């Protein structure tokens, strides 16, 4: 009996070694020249589709730079932790990795509120002013030298520009993506501050208060705190926020006085947003960052 168990165990070990060797040969064929950390990531299954496609096409910075030199476009847009646009471009004959981090929803909504609430002829000048004010919406540790605040013009057919922070990293001397991430480690506080699910940037009422101190006519609801506008193309004349499910209805509106005996009759009565004045925002403690 003992001999049989030993034989089975030896056979299992031999089969295991053969499978491991076959797997290693497969990876060597499939990932020739790909750094080990990228192979591990691609094989883990724990990678978003856009990153999988990007790393398979450009497994190293060197491969990305060579692709750009051939006239190919090297671009990655990801929504994993923040809205990120990664591009490899050539500027003044020098290959550069350009990283653009777009502001999270609450910050964006406050900026759009200020833009839409202004007179249309003033909006071009106002966007330039917003670019100068974008650093004020960041926490102190994220206001880093070398970061450019940008306001991208609206895409064709859109009224909304895109607000972002951008930094450039020379690609010369970089080989692997690991070397790129090490070279940009000092921008980690900025990336953490712009996390779309857990942001540390000023947003909604806090951002509105900062913008209004600089003469930008942003507005926020005194009940839910959301940034609002009464110049939305779909709801002209009504104060609405930028959450599609809410629109002109404030999610925190006190509608208890309208409640009916029949619970069904009381569902989704809601009510309008109430615009918060700058004085009310200051009283609520929503002051500008120093």
mmCIF file of C-alpha atoms in Angstrom:
data_model
loop_
_atom_site.group_PDB
_atom_site.id
_atom_site.type_symbol
_atom_site.label_atom_id
_atom_site.label_comp_id
_atom_site.label_asym_id
_atom_site.label_seq_id
_atom_site.Cartn_x
_atom_site.Cartn_y
_atom_site.Cartn_z
ATOM 1 C CA UNK A 1 0.000 0.000 0.000
ATOM 2 C CA UNK A 2 2.823 2.390 0.951
ATOM 3 C CA UNK A 3 4.589 1.646 -2.332
ATOM 4 C CA UNK A 4 1.427 2.410 -4.329
ATOM 5 C CA UNK A 5 0.964 5.775 -2.565
ATOM 6 C CA UNK A 6 4.602 6.659 -3.227
ATOM 7 C CA UNK A 7 4.222 5.777 -6.912
ATOM 8 C CA UNK A 8 1.085 7.944 -7.273
ATOM 9 C CA UNK A 9 2.793 10.829 -5.497
ATOM 10 C CA UNK A 10 5.868 10.616 -7.742
ATOM 11 C CA UNK A 11 3.710 10.502 -10.863
ATOM 12 C CA UNK A 12 1.728 13.556 -9.714
ATOM 13 C CA UNK A 13 4.938 15.496 -9.087
ATOM 14 C CA UNK A 14 6.282 14.518 -12.509
ATOM 15 C CA UNK A 15 3.058 15.596 -14.224
ATOM 16 C CA UNK A 16 3.109 18.851 -12.276
ATOM 17 C CA UNK A 17 6.673 19.593 -13.390
ATOM 18 C CA UNK A 18 5.790 18.814 -16.988
ATOM 19 C CA UNK A 19 2.789 21.167 -16.890
ATOM 20 C CA UNK A 20 4.893 23.910 -15.307
ATOM 21 C CA UNK A 21 7.572 23.501 -17.978
ATOM 22 C CA UNK A 22 4.971 23.588 -20.744
ATOM 23 C CA UNK A 23 3.417 26.739 -19.245
ATOM 24 C CA UNK A 24 6.826 28.380 -19.055
ATOM 25 C CA UNK A 25 7.511 27.562 -22.728
ATOM 26 C CA UNK A 26 4.094 29.002 -23.689
ATOM 27 C CA UNK A 27 4.793 32.248 -21.863
ATOM 28 C CA UNK A 28 8.240 32.532 -23.440
ATOM 29 C CA UNK A 29 6.721 32.158 -26.905
ATOM 30 C CA UNK A 30 3.777 34.488 -26.257
ATOM 31 C CA UNK A 31 5.646 37.165 -24.287
ATOM 32 C CA UNK A 32 9.059 37.241 -25.891
ATOM 33 C CA UNK A 33 10.806 40.434 -24.777
ATOM 34 C CA UNK A 34 8.016 41.399 -22.346
ATOM 35 C CA UNK A 35 9.152 42.351 -18.805
ATOM 36 C CA UNK A 36 8.265 39.834 -16.102
ATOM 37 C CA UNK A 37 6.000 42.262 -14.194
ATOM 38 C CA UNK A 38 3.889 42.858 -17.335
ATOM 39 C CA UNK A 39 3.650 39.119 -18.029
ATOM 40 C CA UNK A 40 2.501 38.551 -14.457
ATOM 41 C CA UNK A 41 -0.140 41.269 -14.763
ATOM 42 C CA UNK A 42 -1.489 40.020 -18.100
ATOM 43 C CA UNK A 43 -1.624 36.442 -16.856
ATOM 44 C CA UNK A 44 -3.299 37.365 -13.572
ATOM 45 C CA UNK A 45 -6.632 38.271 -15.147
ATOM 46 C CA UNK A 46 -6.739 41.169 -12.681
ATOM 47 C CA UNK A 47 -6.338 43.873 -15.312
ATOM 48 C CA UNK A 48 -8.916 46.098 -16.998
ATOM 49 C CA UNK A 49 -9.517 45.447 -20.722
ATOM 50 C CA UNK A 50 -8.050 48.786 -21.835
ATOM 51 C CA UNK A 51 -4.809 48.125 -19.917
ATOM 52 C CA UNK A 52 -4.642 44.574 -21.263
ATOM 53 C CA UNK A 53 -4.886 45.855 -24.840
ATOM 54 C CA UNK A 54 -2.355 48.623 -24.184
ATOM 55 C CA UNK A 55 0.286 46.427 -22.529
ATOM 56 C CA UNK A 56 -0.072 43.748 -25.191
ATOM 57 C CA UNK A 57 0.447 46.320 -27.939
ATOM 58 C CA UNK A 58 3.172 48.288 -26.126
ATOM 59 C CA UNK A 59 4.728 46.087 -23.389
ATOM 60 C CA UNK A 60 7.563 48.583 -22.818
ATOM 61 C CA UNK A 61 8.108 52.327 -23.129
ATOM 62 C CA UNK A 62 10.658 51.480 -25.802
ATOM 63 C CA UNK A 63 7.990 49.673 -27.844
ATOM 64 C CA UNK A 64 5.643 52.653 -27.497
ATOM 65 C CA UNK A 65 8.312 55.134 -28.628
ATOM 66 C CA UNK A 66 9.204 52.921 -31.611
ATOM 67 C CA UNK A 67 5.494 52.769 -32.562
ATOM 68 C CA UNK A 68 5.197 56.562 -32.461
ATOM 69 C CA UNK A 69 8.325 56.842 -34.635
ATOM 70 C CA UNK A 70 6.532 54.637 -37.190
ATOM 71 C CA UNK A 71 3.580 57.030 -37.200
ATOM 72 C CA UNK A 72 1.308 54.959 -34.950
ATOM 73 C CA UNK A 73 -0.882 56.469 -32.237
ATOM 74 C CA UNK A 74 -0.061 55.381 -28.692
ATOM 75 C CA UNK A 75 -3.000 56.297 -26.446
ATOM 76 C CA UNK A 76 -4.656 54.764 -23.421
ATOM 77 C CA UNK A 77 -7.852 56.040 -21.776
ATOM 78 C CA UNK A 78 -8.772 54.372 -18.498
ATOM 79 C CA UNK A 79 -11.495 54.849 -15.866
ATOM 80 C CA UNK A 80 -10.001 52.487 -13.287
ATOM 81 C CA UNK A 81 -9.317 54.830 -10.351
ATOM 82 C CA UNK A 82 -9.496 58.188 -12.081
ATOM 83 C CA UNK A 83 -10.150 59.330 -15.613
ATOM 84 C CA UNK A 84 -6.698 58.940 -17.111
ATOM 85 C CA UNK A 85 -5.362 59.648 -20.586
ATOM 86 C CA UNK A 86 -1.852 58.320 -21.270
ATOM 87 C CA UNK A 87 -0.168 59.269 -24.547
ATOM 88 C CA UNK A 88 3.301 58.854 -26.004
ATOM 89 C CA UNK A 89 4.064 61.751 -28.312
ATOM 90 C CA UNK A 90 7.032 63.552 -29.849
ATOM 91 C CA UNK A 91 7.483 67.187 -28.834
ATOM 92 C CA UNK A 92 10.318 69.235 -30.342
ATOM 93 C CA UNK A 93 11.867 66.015 -31.576
ATOM 94 C CA UNK A 94 11.865 64.424 -28.114
ATOM 95 C CA UNK A 95 9.631 61.447 -27.214
ATOM 96 C CA UNK A 96 7.456 62.213 -24.182
ATOM 97 C CA UNK A 97 5.003 60.251 -22.056
ATOM 98 C CA UNK A 98 2.126 62.668 -21.472
ATOM 99 C CA UNK A 99 -0.291 61.896 -18.645
ATOM 100 C CA UNK A 100 -3.609 63.744 -18.333
ATOM 101 C CA UNK A 101 -5.771 63.324 -15.215
ATOM 102 C CA UNK A 102 -9.300 64.687 -15.527
ATOM 103 C CA UNK A 103 -11.097 66.220 -12.549
ATOM 104 C CA UNK A 104 -13.682 64.071 -10.713
ATOM 105 C CA UNK A 105 -17.436 64.563 -11.075
ATOM 106 C CA UNK A 106 -18.035 66.974 -8.186
ATOM 107 C CA UNK A 107 -15.202 69.282 -9.262
ATOM 108 C CA UNK A 108 -16.291 69.111 -12.890
ATOM 109 C CA UNK A 109 -19.888 69.972 -11.968
ATOM 110 C CA UNK A 110 -18.850 73.083 -10.038
ATOM 111 C CA UNK A 111 -16.745 74.259 -12.978
ATOM 112 C CA UNK A 112 -19.548 73.587 -15.459
ATOM 113 C CA UNK A 113 -21.960 75.442 -13.195
ATOM 114 C CA UNK A 114 -19.754 78.532 -13.310
ATOM 115 C CA UNK A 115 -19.315 78.259 -17.055
ATOM 116 C CA UNK A 116 -22.982 77.771 -17.969
ATOM 117 C CA UNK A 117 -24.179 80.448 -15.528
ATOM 118 C CA UNK A 118 -22.008 83.032 -17.282
ATOM 119 C CA UNK A 119 -22.911 85.006 -20.377
ATOM 120 C CA UNK A 120 -22.103 83.085 -23.560
ATOM 121 C CA UNK A 121 -19.722 85.753 -25.005
ATOM 122 C CA UNK A 122 -17.622 85.590 -21.814
ATOM 123 C CA UNK A 123 -17.110 81.828 -21.760
ATOM 124 C CA UNK A 124 -13.894 81.699 -23.774
ATOM 125 C CA UNK A 125 -12.189 84.125 -21.408
ATOM 126 C CA UNK A 126 -13.738 82.354 -18.429
ATOM 127 C CA UNK A 127 -12.244 78.990 -19.442
ATOM 128 C CA UNK A 128 -8.774 80.558 -19.440
ATOM 129 C CA UNK A 129 -9.448 81.927 -15.954
ATOM 130 C CA UNK A 130 -10.604 78.492 -14.772
ATOM 131 C CA UNK A 131 -7.297 76.970 -15.906
ATOM 132 C CA UNK A 132 -5.498 79.411 -13.588
ATOM 133 C CA UNK A 133 -7.813 78.475 -10.702
ATOM 134 C CA UNK A 134 -7.672 74.684 -11.080
ATOM 135 C CA UNK A 135 -4.678 74.327 -8.702
ATOM 136 C CA UNK A 136 -6.718 75.994 -5.934
ATOM 137 C CA UNK A 137 -9.151 73.073 -6.059
ATOM 138 C CA UNK A 138 -6.376 70.638 -5.094
ATOM 139 C CA UNK A 139 -5.108 69.821 -1.594
ATOM 140 C CA UNK A 140 -1.712 71.347 -0.778
ATOM 141 C CA UNK A 141 0.305 68.150 -1.195
ATOM 142 C CA UNK A 142 -1.040 67.671 -4.732
ATOM 143 C CA UNK A 143 -0.050 71.112 -6.026
ATOM 144 C CA UNK A 144 3.143 69.947 -7.632
ATOM 145 C CA UNK A 145 5.715 71.707 -9.773
ATOM 146 C CA UNK A 146 5.590 70.502 -13.339
ATOM 147 C CA UNK A 147 1.832 69.959 -13.380
ATOM 148 C CA UNK A 148 -0.077 71.941 -15.988
ATOM 149 C CA UNK A 149 -3.742 72.816 -15.426
ATOM 150 C CA UNK A 150 -5.621 72.561 -18.713
ATOM 151 C CA UNK A 151 -9.126 73.248 -19.995
ATOM 152 C CA UNK A 152 -9.772 71.379 -23.230
ATOM 153 C CA UNK A 153 -12.186 72.976 -25.676
ATOM 154 C CA UNK A 154 -15.611 71.284 -26.016
ATOM 155 C CA UNK A 155 -15.753 68.450 -28.505
ATOM 156 C CA UNK A 156 -17.888 69.077 -31.635
ATOM 157 C CA UNK A 157 -21.564 69.067 -30.659
ATOM 158 C CA UNK A 158 -20.825 69.465 -26.939
ATOM 159 C CA UNK A 159 -21.118 72.480 -24.625
ATOM 160 C CA UNK A 160 -18.855 70.994 -21.982
ATOM 161 C CA UNK A 161 -15.086 71.461 -21.962
ATOM 162 C CA UNK A 162 -12.885 68.991 -20.066
ATOM 163 C CA UNK A 163 -10.851 70.133 -17.060
ATOM 164 C CA UNK A 164 -7.640 68.318 -16.236
ATOM 165 C CA UNK A 165 -4.124 68.273 -14.801
ATOM 166 C CA UNK A 166 -1.275 67.187 -17.073
ATOM 167 C CA UNK A 167 2.369 66.278 -16.629
ATOM 168 C CA UNK A 168 5.030 65.251 -19.117
ATOM 169 C CA UNK A 169 7.860 62.775 -18.635
ATOM 170 C CA UNK A 170 10.731 62.527 -21.146
ATOM 171 C CA UNK A 171 10.813 58.985 -22.503
ATOM 172 C CA UNK A 172 14.556 59.006 -23.162
ATOM 173 C CA UNK A 173 16.221 56.757 -20.610
ATOM 174 C CA UNK A 174 12.998 54.931 -19.837
ATOM 175 C CA UNK A 175 12.708 51.346 -21.021
ATOM 176 C CA UNK A 176 10.011 49.552 -19.023
ATOM 177 C CA UNK A 177 6.701 50.899 -17.744
ATOM 178 C CA UNK A 178 8.026 50.169 -14.265
ATOM 179 C CA UNK A 179 10.762 52.733 -14.873
ATOM 180 C CA UNK A 180 8.113 55.231 -15.993
ATOM 181 C CA UNK A 181 6.052 54.723 -12.821
ATOM 182 C CA UNK A 182 9.170 55.126 -10.686
ATOM 183 C CA UNK A 183 10.030 58.336 -12.545
ATOM 184 C CA UNK A 184 6.533 59.743 -11.864
ATOM 185 C CA UNK A 185 6.252 58.648 -8.234
ATOM 186 C CA UNK A 186 6.218 62.257 -7.035
ATOM 187 C CA UNK A 187 2.868 62.735 -8.779
ATOM 188 C CA UNK A 188 1.208 60.067 -6.624
ATOM 189 C CA UNK A 189 -0.479 62.655 -4.324
ATOM 190 C CA UNK A 190 -2.078 64.234 -7.398
ATOM 191 C CA UNK A 191 -3.366 60.886 -8.650
ATOM 192 C CA UNK A 192 -4.718 60.012 -5.205
ATOM 193 C CA UNK A 193 -6.427 63.396 -4.895
ATOM 194 C CA UNK A 194 -8.207 62.856 -8.214
ATOM 195 C CA UNK A 195 -9.632 59.422 -7.464
ATOM 196 C CA UNK A 196 -13.180 59.530 -8.836
ATOM 197 C CA UNK A 197 -14.613 57.376 -6.044
ATOM 198 C CA UNK A 198 -12.601 58.835 -3.137
ATOM 199 C CA UNK A 199 -11.493 62.304 -4.159
ATOM 200 C CA UNK A 200 -9.708 64.899 -2.057
ATOM 201 C CA UNK A 201 -10.234 67.739 -4.517
ATOM 202 C CA UNK A 202 -12.748 70.473 -3.790
ATOM 203 C CA UNK A 203 -16.099 69.614 -5.329
ATOM 204 C CA UNK A 204 -19.705 70.820 -5.450
ATOM 205 C CA UNK A 205 -20.403 73.470 -2.763
ATOM 206 C CA UNK A 206 -16.779 73.759 -1.625
ATOM 207 C CA UNK A 207 -15.524 74.259 -5.179
ATOM 208 C CA UNK A 208 -18.420 76.633 -5.887
ATOM 209 C CA UNK A 209 -17.348 78.826 -2.945
ATOM 210 C CA UNK A 210 -13.753 78.950 -4.246
ATOM 211 C CA UNK A 211 -14.849 79.850 -7.771
ATOM 212 C CA UNK A 212 -17.285 82.528 -6.631
ATOM 213 C CA UNK A 213 -14.551 84.287 -4.663
ATOM 214 C CA UNK A 214 -12.868 84.815 -8.008
ATOM 215 C CA UNK A 215 -15.983 86.190 -9.673
ATOM 216 C CA UNK A 216 -17.069 82.987 -11.417
ATOM 217 C CA UNK A 217 -20.888 82.622 -11.160
ATOM 218 C CA UNK A 218 -20.994 79.002 -9.975
ATOM 219 C CA UNK A 219 -23.934 78.007 -7.752
ATOM 220 C CA UNK A 220 -24.847 75.151 -5.426
ATOM 221 C CA UNK A 221 -28.019 73.839 -3.820
ATOM 222 C CA UNK A 222 -28.396 74.722 -0.161
ATOM 223 C CA UNK A 223 -30.014 71.359 0.560
ATOM 224 C CA UNK A 224 -28.069 68.652 -1.273
ATOM 225 C CA UNK A 225 -24.932 70.758 -1.863
ATOM 226 C CA UNK A 226 -24.714 69.789 -5.541
ATOM 227 C CA UNK A 227 -23.420 72.305 -8.056
ATOM 228 C CA UNK A 228 -26.321 73.574 -10.161
ATOM 229 C CA UNK A 229 -27.126 75.720 -13.173
ATOM 230 C CA UNK A 230 -30.299 77.324 -14.492
ATOM 231 C CA UNK A 231 -28.880 77.524 -18.016
ATOM 232 C CA UNK A 232 -28.864 73.824 -18.875
ATOM 233 C CA UNK A 233 -30.003 73.386 -22.509
ATOM 234 C CA UNK A 234 -32.497 70.677 -21.506
ATOM 235 C CA UNK A 235 -33.939 72.587 -18.494
ATOM 236 C CA UNK A 236 -33.737 76.344 -19.254
ATOM 237 C CA UNK A 237 -34.753 78.511 -16.323
ATOM 238 C CA UNK A 238 -34.738 75.658 -13.780
ATOM 239 C CA UNK A 239 -31.981 74.984 -11.264
ATOM 240 C CA UNK A 240 -30.647 71.536 -12.130
ATOM 241 C CA UNK A 241 -27.610 69.511 -11.122
ATOM 242 C CA UNK A 242 -25.476 67.431 -13.445
ATOM 243 C CA UNK A 243 -26.590 64.011 -12.217
ATOM 244 C CA UNK A 244 -28.863 62.615 -14.962
ATOM 245 C CA UNK A 245 -31.106 60.795 -12.475
ATOM 246 C CA UNK A 246 -31.817 63.991 -10.515
ATOM 247 C CA UNK A 247 -31.979 66.957 -12.892
ATOM 248 C CA UNK A 248 -34.300 69.587 -11.389
ATOM 249 C CA UNK A 249 -35.236 67.410 -8.382
ATOM 250 C CA UNK A 250 -33.244 67.825 -5.167
ATOM 251 C CA UNK A 251 -32.628 64.437 -3.561
ATOM 252 C CA UNK A 252 -32.675 66.006 -0.067
ATOM 253 C CA UNK A 253 -35.747 68.193 -0.521
ATOM 254 C CA UNK A 254 -38.001 68.013 2.539
ATOM 255 C CA UNK A 255 -41.315 66.822 1.111
ATOM 256 C CA UNK A 256 -42.828 65.586 4.379
ATOM 257 C CA UNK A 257 -45.476 68.302 4.202
ATOM 258 C CA UNK A 258 -46.622 66.833 0.894
ATOM 259 C CA UNK A 259 -46.845 63.249 2.136
ATOM 260 C CA UNK A 260 -50.150 61.474 1.594
ATOM 261 C CA UNK A 261 -51.792 58.694 3.528
ATOM 262 C CA UNK A 262 -51.201 56.347 0.642
ATOM 263 C CA UNK A 263 -47.472 55.726 0.506
ATOM 264 C CA UNK A 264 -47.557 55.151 -3.249
ATOM 265 C CA UNK A 265 -48.994 58.644 -3.800
ATOM 266 C CA UNK A 266 -46.045 60.106 -1.896
ATOM 267 C CA UNK A 267 -43.281 58.423 -3.877
ATOM 268 C CA UNK A 268 -40.834 60.696 -5.723
ATOM 269 C CA UNK A 269 -42.677 63.940 -4.962
ATOM 270 C CA UNK A 270 -39.348 65.677 -4.340
ATOM 271 C CA UNK A 271 -38.889 69.364 -4.904
ATOM 272 C CA UNK A 272 -36.630 71.982 -6.498
ATOM 273 C CA UNK A 273 -33.016 72.792 -5.726
ATOM 274 C CA UNK A 274 -32.516 75.786 -3.464
ATOM 275 C CA UNK A 275 -29.537 77.875 -4.525
ATOM 276 C CA UNK A 276 -26.987 78.588 -1.806
ATOM 277 C CA UNK A 277 -25.644 82.139 -1.655
ATOM 278 C CA UNK A 278 -21.933 82.756 -1.101
ATOM 279 C CA UNK A 279 -22.698 84.018 2.408
ATOM 280 C CA UNK A 280 -24.612 80.834 3.207
ATOM 281 C CA UNK A 281 -21.723 78.729 1.913
ATOM 282 C CA UNK A 282 -19.296 80.607 4.151
ATOM 283 C CA UNK A 283 -21.617 80.186 7.129
ATOM 284 C CA UNK A 284 -21.753 76.439 6.448
ATOM 285 C CA UNK A 285 -17.965 76.328 6.643
ATOM 286 C CA UNK A 286 -17.427 75.730 2.930
ATOM 287 C CA UNK A 287 -14.464 78.094 2.685
ATOM 288 C CA UNK A 288 -11.736 78.212 0.099
ATOM 289 C CA UNK A 289 -8.539 76.227 0.563
ATOM 290 C CA UNK A 290 -5.552 78.312 1.556
#
